[in-house]
PDB file of C-alpha atoms in Angstrom:
ATOM      1  CA  THR J   1     136.980 201.859  60.188  1.00 55.00           C
ATOM      2  CA  ALA J   2     133.440 202.637  61.329  1.00 53.00           C
ATOM      3  CA  SER J   3     133.029 205.677  63.520  1.00 53.00           C
ATOM      4  CA  PRO J   4     131.645 205.307  67.076  1.00 50.00           C
ATOM      5  CA  ALA J   5     128.397 206.880  65.898  1.00 49.00           C
ATOM      6  CA  SER J   6     127.972 204.442  63.015  1.00 46.00           C
ATOM      7  CA  ARG J   7     128.819 201.492  65.262  1.00 46.00           C
ATOM      8  CA  GLY J   8     126.112 202.684  67.640  1.00 47.00           C
ATOM      9  CA  VAL J   9     123.578 202.801  64.813  1.00 40.00           C
ATOM     10  CA  THR J  10     124.533 199.284  63.729  1.00 40.00           C
ATOM     11  CA  LYS J  11     124.207 197.987  67.262  1.00 37.00           C
ATOM     12  CA  ALA J  12     120.808 199.632  67.680  1.00 36.00           C
ATOM     13  CA  ALA J  13     119.605 198.189  64.399  1.00 37.00           C
ATOM     14  CA  THR J  14     120.589 194.670  65.365  1.00 37.00           C
ATOM     15  CA  ALA J  15     118.763 195.108  68.647  1.00 37.00           C
ATOM     16  CA  VAL J  16     115.394 195.642  66.944  1.00 33.00           C
ATOM     17  CA  PRO J  17     113.079 192.810  68.058  1.00 33.00           C
ATOM     18  CA  ARG J  18     112.815 189.971  65.573  1.00 31.00           C
ATOM     19  CA  PHE J  19     109.066 190.348  65.245  1.00 31.00           C
ATOM     20  CA  SER J  20     109.526 193.926  63.993  1.00 31.00           C
ATOM     21  CA  ARG J  21     111.884 192.786  61.254  1.00 31.00           C
ATOM     22  CA  LEU J  22     109.476 190.029  60.291  1.00 32.00           C
ATOM     23  CA  ALA J  23     106.624 192.507  60.113  1.00 34.00           C
ATOM     24  CA  VAL J  24     108.615 194.754  57.773  1.00 32.00           C
ATOM     25  CA  VAL J  25     109.451 191.810  55.528  1.00 33.00           C
ATOM     26  CA  SER J  26     105.821 190.707  55.537  1.00 37.00           C
ATOM     27  CA  LEU J  27     104.593 194.161  54.580  1.00 35.00           C
ATOM     28  CA  ARG J  28     107.138 194.520  51.786  1.00 37.00           C
ATOM     29  CA  GLY J  29     106.335 191.088  50.470  1.00 40.00           C
ATOM     30  CA  MET J  30     102.608 191.767  50.466  1.00 41.00           C
ATOM     31  CA  CYS J  31     102.564 195.268  48.997  1.00 40.00           C
ATOM     32  CA  LEU J  32     105.782 195.699  47.013  1.00 37.00           C
ATOM     33  CA  ARG J  33     106.842 192.325  45.641  1.00 39.00           C
ATOM     34  CA  SER J  34     105.645 192.883  42.097  1.00 38.00           C
ATOM     35  CA  ARG J  35     107.517 196.181  41.883  1.00 38.00           C
ATOM     36  CA  GLY J  36     110.786 194.930  43.303  1.00 38.00           C
ATOM     37  CA  CYS J  37     112.762 196.830  45.923  1.00 37.00           C
ATOM     38  CA  PRO J  38     113.631 200.483  45.358  1.00 36.00           C
ATOM     39  CA  GLY J  39     117.037 200.843  43.799  1.00 41.00           C
ATOM     40  CA  ASP J  40     117.692 197.165  43.025  1.00 43.00           C
ATOM     41  CA  GLY J  41     116.323 197.182  39.478  1.00 43.00           C
ATOM     42  CA  SER J  42     114.326 194.018  40.095  1.00 42.00           C
ATOM     43  CA  GLY J  43     110.942 195.633  39.496  1.00 43.00           C
ATOM     44  CA  ASP J  44     111.583 197.260  36.121  1.00 41.00           C
ATOM     45  CA  SER J  45     109.728 194.679  34.043  1.00 42.00           C
ATOM     46  CA  ALA J  46     106.887 194.495  36.585  1.00 42.00           C
ATOM     47  CA  ARG J  47     106.422 198.268  36.515  1.00 36.00           C
ATOM     48  CA  ALA J  48     105.763 198.102  32.801  1.00 35.00           C
ATOM     49  CA  GLY J  49     102.767 195.864  33.499  1.00 40.00           C
ATOM     50  CA  ARG J  50     101.423 197.558  36.593  1.00 38.00           C
ATOM     51  CA  ASP J  51      98.149 198.402  34.832  1.00 35.00           C
ATOM     52  CA  ALA J  52      97.436 194.653  34.828  1.00 48.00           C
ATOM     53  CA  LEU J  53      97.984 194.217  38.573  1.00 76.00           C
ATOM     54  CA  LEU J  54      94.276 193.998  39.280  1.00 87.00           C
ATOM     55  CA  VAL J  55      92.496 191.063  37.696  1.00 93.00           C
ATOM     56  CA  THR J  56      89.119 189.449  38.189  1.00 95.00           C
ATOM     57  CA  ALA J  57      89.714 186.829  40.863  1.00 96.00           C
ATOM     58  CA  ASP J  58      87.385 184.155  42.215  1.00 97.00           C
ATOM     59  CA  LEU J  59      87.342 184.753  45.966  1.00 98.00           C
ATOM     60  CA  ARG J  60      85.999 181.268  46.663  1.00 97.00           C
ATOM     61  CA  GLU J  61      88.768 179.674  44.623  1.00 97.00           C
ATOM     62  CA  LEU J  62      91.393 181.702  46.470  1.00 98.00           C
ATOM     63  CA  ALA J  63      89.835 180.702  49.798  1.00 98.00           C
ATOM     64  CA  GLN J  64      89.947 177.051  48.755  1.00 98.00           C
ATOM     65  CA  GLN J  65      93.623 177.382  47.880  1.00 97.00           C
ATOM     66  CA  ALA J  66      94.334 178.914  51.290  1.00 97.00           C
ATOM     67  CA  VAL J  67      92.323 176.238  53.101  1.00 98.00           C
ATOM     68  CA  SER J  68      94.230 173.502  51.260  1.00 98.00           C
ATOM     69  CA  ARG J  69      97.576 175.042  52.223  1.00 97.00           C
ATOM     70  CA  CYS J  70      96.535 175.100  55.885  1.00 97.00           C
ATOM     71  CA  ALA J  71      95.007 171.609  55.962  1.00 97.00           C
ATOM     72  CA  TYR J  72      98.194 169.881  57.141  1.00 97.00           C
ATOM     73  CA  ARG J  73      97.582 170.903  60.768  1.00 96.00           C
ATOM     74  CA  ALA J  74      94.732 170.814  63.272  1.00 97.00           C
ATOM     75  CA  PRO J  75      92.231 172.189  63.539  1.00 98.00           C
ATOM     76  CA  VAL J  76      91.792 171.602  59.812  1.00 98.00           C
ATOM     77  CA  PRO J  77      89.929 174.580  58.309  1.00 98.00           C
ATOM     78  CA  VAL J  78      86.672 173.876  56.487  1.00 98.00           C
ATOM     79  CA  LEU J  79      85.301 175.970  53.611  1.00 98.00           C
ATOM     80  CA  ALA J  80      81.506 176.126  53.542  1.00 97.00           C
ATOM     81  CA  PRO J  81      79.829 175.400  50.183  1.00 96.00           C
ATOM     82  CA  GLY J  82      78.535 178.317  48.149  1.00 92.00           C
ATOM     83  CA  PRO J  83      78.666 180.120  44.811  1.00 91.00           C
ATOM     84  CA  SER J  84      81.664 181.782  43.214  1.00 94.00           C
ATOM     85  CA  VAL J  85      82.201 185.459  44.029  1.00 96.00           C
ATOM     86  CA  THR J  86      84.543 187.600  41.950  1.00 96.00           C
ATOM     87  CA  VAL J  87      86.597 190.595  43.076  1.00 97.00           C
ATOM     88  CA  LEU J  88      89.333 192.777  41.627  1.00 95.00           C
ATOM     89  CA  ALA J  89      92.685 191.899  43.193  1.00 95.00           C
ATOM     90  CA  ASN J  90      96.162 190.548  42.746  1.00 95.00           C
ATOM     91  CA  ALA J  91      95.147 186.912  43.137  1.00 95.00           C
ATOM     92  CA  GLU J  92      98.439 185.693  44.601  1.00 93.00           C
ATOM     93  CA  ARG J  93      98.553 188.385  47.263  1.00 94.00           C
ATOM     94  CA  LEU J  94      94.918 188.021  48.209  1.00 96.00           C
ATOM     95  CA  ALA J  95      95.363 184.251  48.592  1.00 95.00           C
ATOM     96  CA  THR J  96      98.332 184.966  50.881  1.00 93.00           C
ATOM     97  CA  VAL J  97      96.192 187.315  52.979  1.00 95.00           C
ATOM     98  CA  ILE J  98      93.471 184.675  53.348  1.00 96.00           C
ATOM     99  CA  GLU J  99      96.029 182.039  54.276  1.00 95.00           C
ATOM    100  CA  HIS J 100      97.475 184.341  56.926  1.00 93.00           C
ATOM    101  CA  ILE J 101      94.053 184.861  58.523  1.00 95.00           C
ATOM    102  CA  ILE J 102      93.384 181.114  58.594  1.00 96.00           C
ATOM    103  CA  ARG J 103      96.800 180.271  60.070  1.00 95.00           C
ATOM    104  CA  ASN J 104      96.320 182.781  62.849  1.00 92.00           C
ATOM    105  CA  ALA J 105      92.889 181.331  63.597  1.00 95.00           C
ATOM    106  CA  GLN J 106      94.548 177.916  63.878  1.00 96.00           C
ATOM    107  CA  ASP J 107      97.223 179.345  66.177  1.00 94.00           C
ATOM    108  CA  ALA J 108      94.524 180.652  68.503  1.00 94.00           C
ATOM    109  CA  THR J 109      92.443 177.463  68.514  1.00 96.00           C
ATOM    110  CA  PRO J 110      93.085 174.120  70.248  1.00 96.00           C
ATOM    111  CA  GLU J 111      93.326 171.067  68.007  1.00 96.00           C
ATOM    112  CA  ALA J 112      89.873 169.905  69.079  1.00 96.00           C
ATOM    113  CA  GLY J 113      88.353 173.271  68.083  1.00 97.00           C
ATOM    114  CA  THR J 114      87.092 174.446  64.709  1.00 98.00           C
ATOM    115  CA  VAL J 115      88.120 176.953  62.060  1.00 98.00           C
ATOM    116  CA  SER J 116      85.451 177.644  59.462  1.00 98.00           C
ATOM    117  CA  VAL J 117      85.699 179.717  56.295  1.00 98.00           C
ATOM    118  CA  SER J 118      82.832 181.066  54.215  1.00 98.00           C
ATOM    119  CA  VAL J 119      82.518 183.244  51.123  1.00 98.00           C
ATOM    120  CA  GLY J 120      79.436 185.220  50.146  1.00 96.00           C
ATOM    121  CA  GLN J 121      78.173 188.541  48.863  1.00 95.00           C
ATOM    122  CA  ASN J 122      75.499 191.179  49.151  1.00 91.00           C
ATOM    123  CA  ALA J 123      74.412 193.768  46.589  1.00 85.00           C
ATOM    124  CA  ARG J 124      77.681 195.699  46.747  1.00 88.00           C
ATOM    125  CA  GLU J 125      80.343 193.610  48.450  1.00 96.00           C
ATOM    126  CA  ALA J 126      81.995 190.239  48.550  1.00 97.00           C
ATOM    127  CA  GLN J 127      82.617 188.829  52.002  1.00 97.00           C
ATOM    128  CA  LEU J 128      85.134 186.357  53.345  1.00 98.00           C
ATOM    129  CA  ILE J 129      84.561 185.221  56.927  1.00 98.00           C
ATOM    130  CA  VAL J 130      86.939 183.159  59.056  1.00 98.00           C
ATOM    131  CA  GLU J 131      85.561 182.017  62.412  1.00 98.00           C
ATOM    132  CA  ASP J 132      87.291 180.020  65.120  1.00 98.00           C
ATOM    133  CA  THR J 133      86.457 178.593  68.526  1.00 97.00           C
ATOM    134  CA  GLY J 134      89.763 179.660  70.017  1.00 96.00           C
ATOM    135  CA  ALA J 135      90.896 181.754  72.957  1.00 93.00           C
ATOM    136  CA  GLY J 136      89.359 184.998  71.716  1.00 94.00           C
ATOM    137  CA  MET J 137      90.405 188.576  72.520  1.00 93.00           C
ATOM    138  CA  ASP J 138      88.955 191.191  74.835  1.00 91.00           C
ATOM    139  CA  ALA J 139      87.630 194.605  73.784  1.00 91.00           C
ATOM    140  CA  ASP J 140      90.697 196.490  74.985  1.00 91.00           C
ATOM    141  CA  PHE J 141      92.993 194.231  72.983  1.00 88.00           C
ATOM    142  CA  LEU J 142      90.873 194.616  69.843  1.00 89.00           C
ATOM    143  CA  ARG J 143      90.784 198.374  70.222  1.00 88.00           C
ATOM    144  CA  ASN J 144      94.383 199.083  71.194  1.00 88.00           C
ATOM    145  CA  ARG J 145      96.678 196.293  70.022  1.00 87.00           C
ATOM    146  CA  LEU J 146      95.272 194.050  67.307  1.00 88.00           C
ATOM    147  CA  PHE J 147      95.961 196.428  64.419  1.00 85.00           C
ATOM    148  CA  ARG J 148      99.012 198.159  65.856  1.00 83.00           C
ATOM    149  CA  PRO J 149     101.895 197.775  63.379  1.00 78.00           C
ATOM    150  CA  PHE J 150     104.961 195.777  64.428  1.00 63.00           C
ATOM    151  CA  ASP J 151     103.298 194.579  67.632  1.00 54.00           C
ATOM    152  CA  SER J 152     103.539 190.864  68.348  1.00 51.00           C
ATOM    153  CA  THR J 153     100.313 189.505  69.810  1.00 48.00           C
ATOM    154  CA  LYS J 154     101.069 185.797  69.653  1.00 51.00           C
ATOM    155  CA  GLY J 155     101.546 185.638  73.416  1.00 45.00           C
ATOM    156  CA  SER J 156      97.903 186.574  73.810  1.00 44.00           C
ATOM    157  CA  LYS J 157      96.820 184.117  71.102  1.00 47.00           C
ATOM    158  CA  GLY J 158      95.430 186.955  69.038  1.00 43.00           C
ATOM    159  CA  MET J 159      95.882 187.650  65.338  1.00 45.00           C
ATOM    160  CA  GLY J 160      99.634 188.048  65.724  1.00 43.00           C
ATOM    161  CA  ILE J 161     101.994 189.897  63.453  1.00 44.00           C
ATOM    162  CA  GLY J 162     100.288 190.639  60.167  1.00 76.00           C
ATOM    163  CA  ALA J 163      96.813 191.783  61.226  1.00 87.00           C
ATOM    164  CA  TYR J 164      97.825 195.356  60.462  1.00 89.00           C
ATOM    165  CA  GLN J 165      99.282 194.363  57.086  1.00 90.00           C
ATOM    166  CA  VAL J 166      96.172 192.343  56.239  1.00 92.00           C
ATOM    167  CA  ARG J 167      93.873 195.269  56.949  1.00 93.00           C
ATOM    168  CA  GLU J 168      96.039 197.760  55.051  1.00 93.00           C
ATOM    169  CA  TYR J 169      96.167 195.553  51.960  1.00 93.00           C
ATOM    170  CA  ILE J 170      92.406 194.997  52.006  1.00 96.00           C
ATOM    171  CA  ARG J 171      91.901 198.743  52.301  1.00 95.00           C
ATOM    172  CA  LEU J 172      94.183 199.292  49.316  1.00 94.00           C
ATOM    173  CA  LEU J 173      91.689 197.189  47.376  1.00 95.00           C
ATOM    174  CA  GLY J 174      88.806 199.385  48.549  1.00 95.00           C
ATOM    175  CA  GLY J 175      87.586 196.946  51.190  1.00 97.00           C
ATOM    176  CA  ASP J 176      87.768 196.692  54.962  1.00 96.00           C
ATOM    177  CA  VAL J 177      88.199 194.272  57.857  1.00 96.00           C
ATOM    178  CA  GLU J 178      85.959 193.788  60.886  1.00 95.00           C
ATOM    179  CA  VAL J 179      86.846 191.630  63.868  1.00 95.00           C
ATOM    180  CA  GLN J 180      84.466 190.385  66.564  1.00 95.00           C
ATOM    181  CA  SER J 181      85.872 188.447  69.492  1.00 95.00           C
ATOM    182  CA  SER J 182      85.380 187.651  73.169  1.00 93.00           C
ATOM    183  CA  PRO J 183      87.660 185.829  75.602  1.00 95.00           C
ATOM    184  CA  GLY J 184      86.873 182.128  75.552  1.00 93.00           C
ATOM    185  CA  GLN J 185      84.330 182.588  72.765  1.00 93.00           C
ATOM    186  CA  GLY J 186      86.533 182.615  69.670  1.00 96.00           C
ATOM    187  CA  THR J 187      86.959 185.178  66.917  1.00 96.00           C
ATOM    188  CA  ARG J 188      85.125 186.190  63.745  1.00 97.00           C
ATOM    189  CA  PHE J 189      87.315 187.876  61.138  1.00 96.00           C
ATOM    190  CA  ALA J 190      85.298 189.386  58.269  1.00 97.00           C
ATOM    191  CA  VAL J 191      86.844 190.786  55.089  1.00 97.00           C
ATOM    192  CA  SER J 192      84.711 192.845  52.718  1.00 97.00           C
ATOM    193  CA  LEU J 193      85.758 193.714  49.155  1.00 97.00           C
ATOM    194  CA  PRO J 194      84.063 195.466  46.228  1.00 96.00           C
ATOM    195  CA  LEU J 195      82.573 193.057  43.690  1.00 96.00           C
ATOM    196  CA  SER J 196      84.461 192.874  40.413  1.00 91.00           C
ATOM    197  CA  GLY J 197      81.564 194.339  38.427  1.00 79.00           C
ATOM    198  CA  GLN J 198      81.733 197.677  40.234  1.00 65.00           C
ATOM    199  CA  THR J 199      83.548 200.707  38.866  1.00 51.00           C
ATOM    200  CA  MET J 200      86.955 201.166  40.478  1.00 54.00           C
ATOM    201  CA  ASP J 201      86.878 204.229  42.715  1.00 57.00           C
ATOM    202  CA  ALA J 202      89.606 206.886  42.586  1.00 52.00           C
ATOM    203  CA  PRO J 203      91.686 205.780  45.612  1.00 56.00           C
ATOM    204  CA  VAL J 204      91.822 202.175  44.406  1.00 57.00           C
ATOM    205  CA  ALA J 205      92.688 203.302  40.888  1.00 54.00           C
ATOM    206  CA  ASP J 206      95.484 205.446  42.303  1.00 55.00           C
ATOM    207  CA  ASN J 207      96.817 202.508  44.313  1.00 57.00           C
ATOM    208  CA  ALA J 208      96.851 200.319  41.212  1.00 55.00           C
ATOM    209  CA  ALA J 209      98.599 202.970  39.137  1.00 50.00           C
ATOM    210  CA  ALA J 210     101.228 203.365  41.865  1.00 50.00           C
ATOM    211  CA  GLY J 211     101.921 199.636  41.805  1.00 53.00           C
ATOM    212  CA  LEU J 212     100.879 199.141  45.443  1.00 57.00           C
ATOM    213  CA  ILE J 213      98.368 196.392  44.738  1.00 55.00           C
TER     214      ILE J 213
END
């Protein structure tokens, strides 16, 4: 029979808001899936191949995959034409990140609006940009809530659960995320990543060796 203390813990755990549980699942799925869950033995074979976690991936191809997966609903995202750009990443996870950004842009945008996706590069970085003509977010929201873990922002038609996880995964790859938005003016979500031809820096190499990416 469970003690009063343990029953209290169980009750408290079940009272955690659903969005928090979803955020935990999302984070685990994005950053730990190839390793399996600690203690369940499911990641043993994956750990043996962790050195191969990072591969040369075509960012444009991954963006096209994400756009296609999101094309069943309005506003239908459109990928601008352009050349291929290659980065070092786990292709499946990066495609999931891109899809998440696009879906949230759709959530924030009326059906008559637009969601546009573009891929490009400069001398050092690849860039993925998702722009929408949706509700937008104010400066206080961007500064204090958008990237706060386990915080649901869907009620404000912002990025929603997952913005924090998106940014953390991109940073694991040595990149970063920048968001520009204004109420009523839409949102521009820019992801930057090192080009595949660059030498992997120490933090990214450590993340790969640890099986995080």
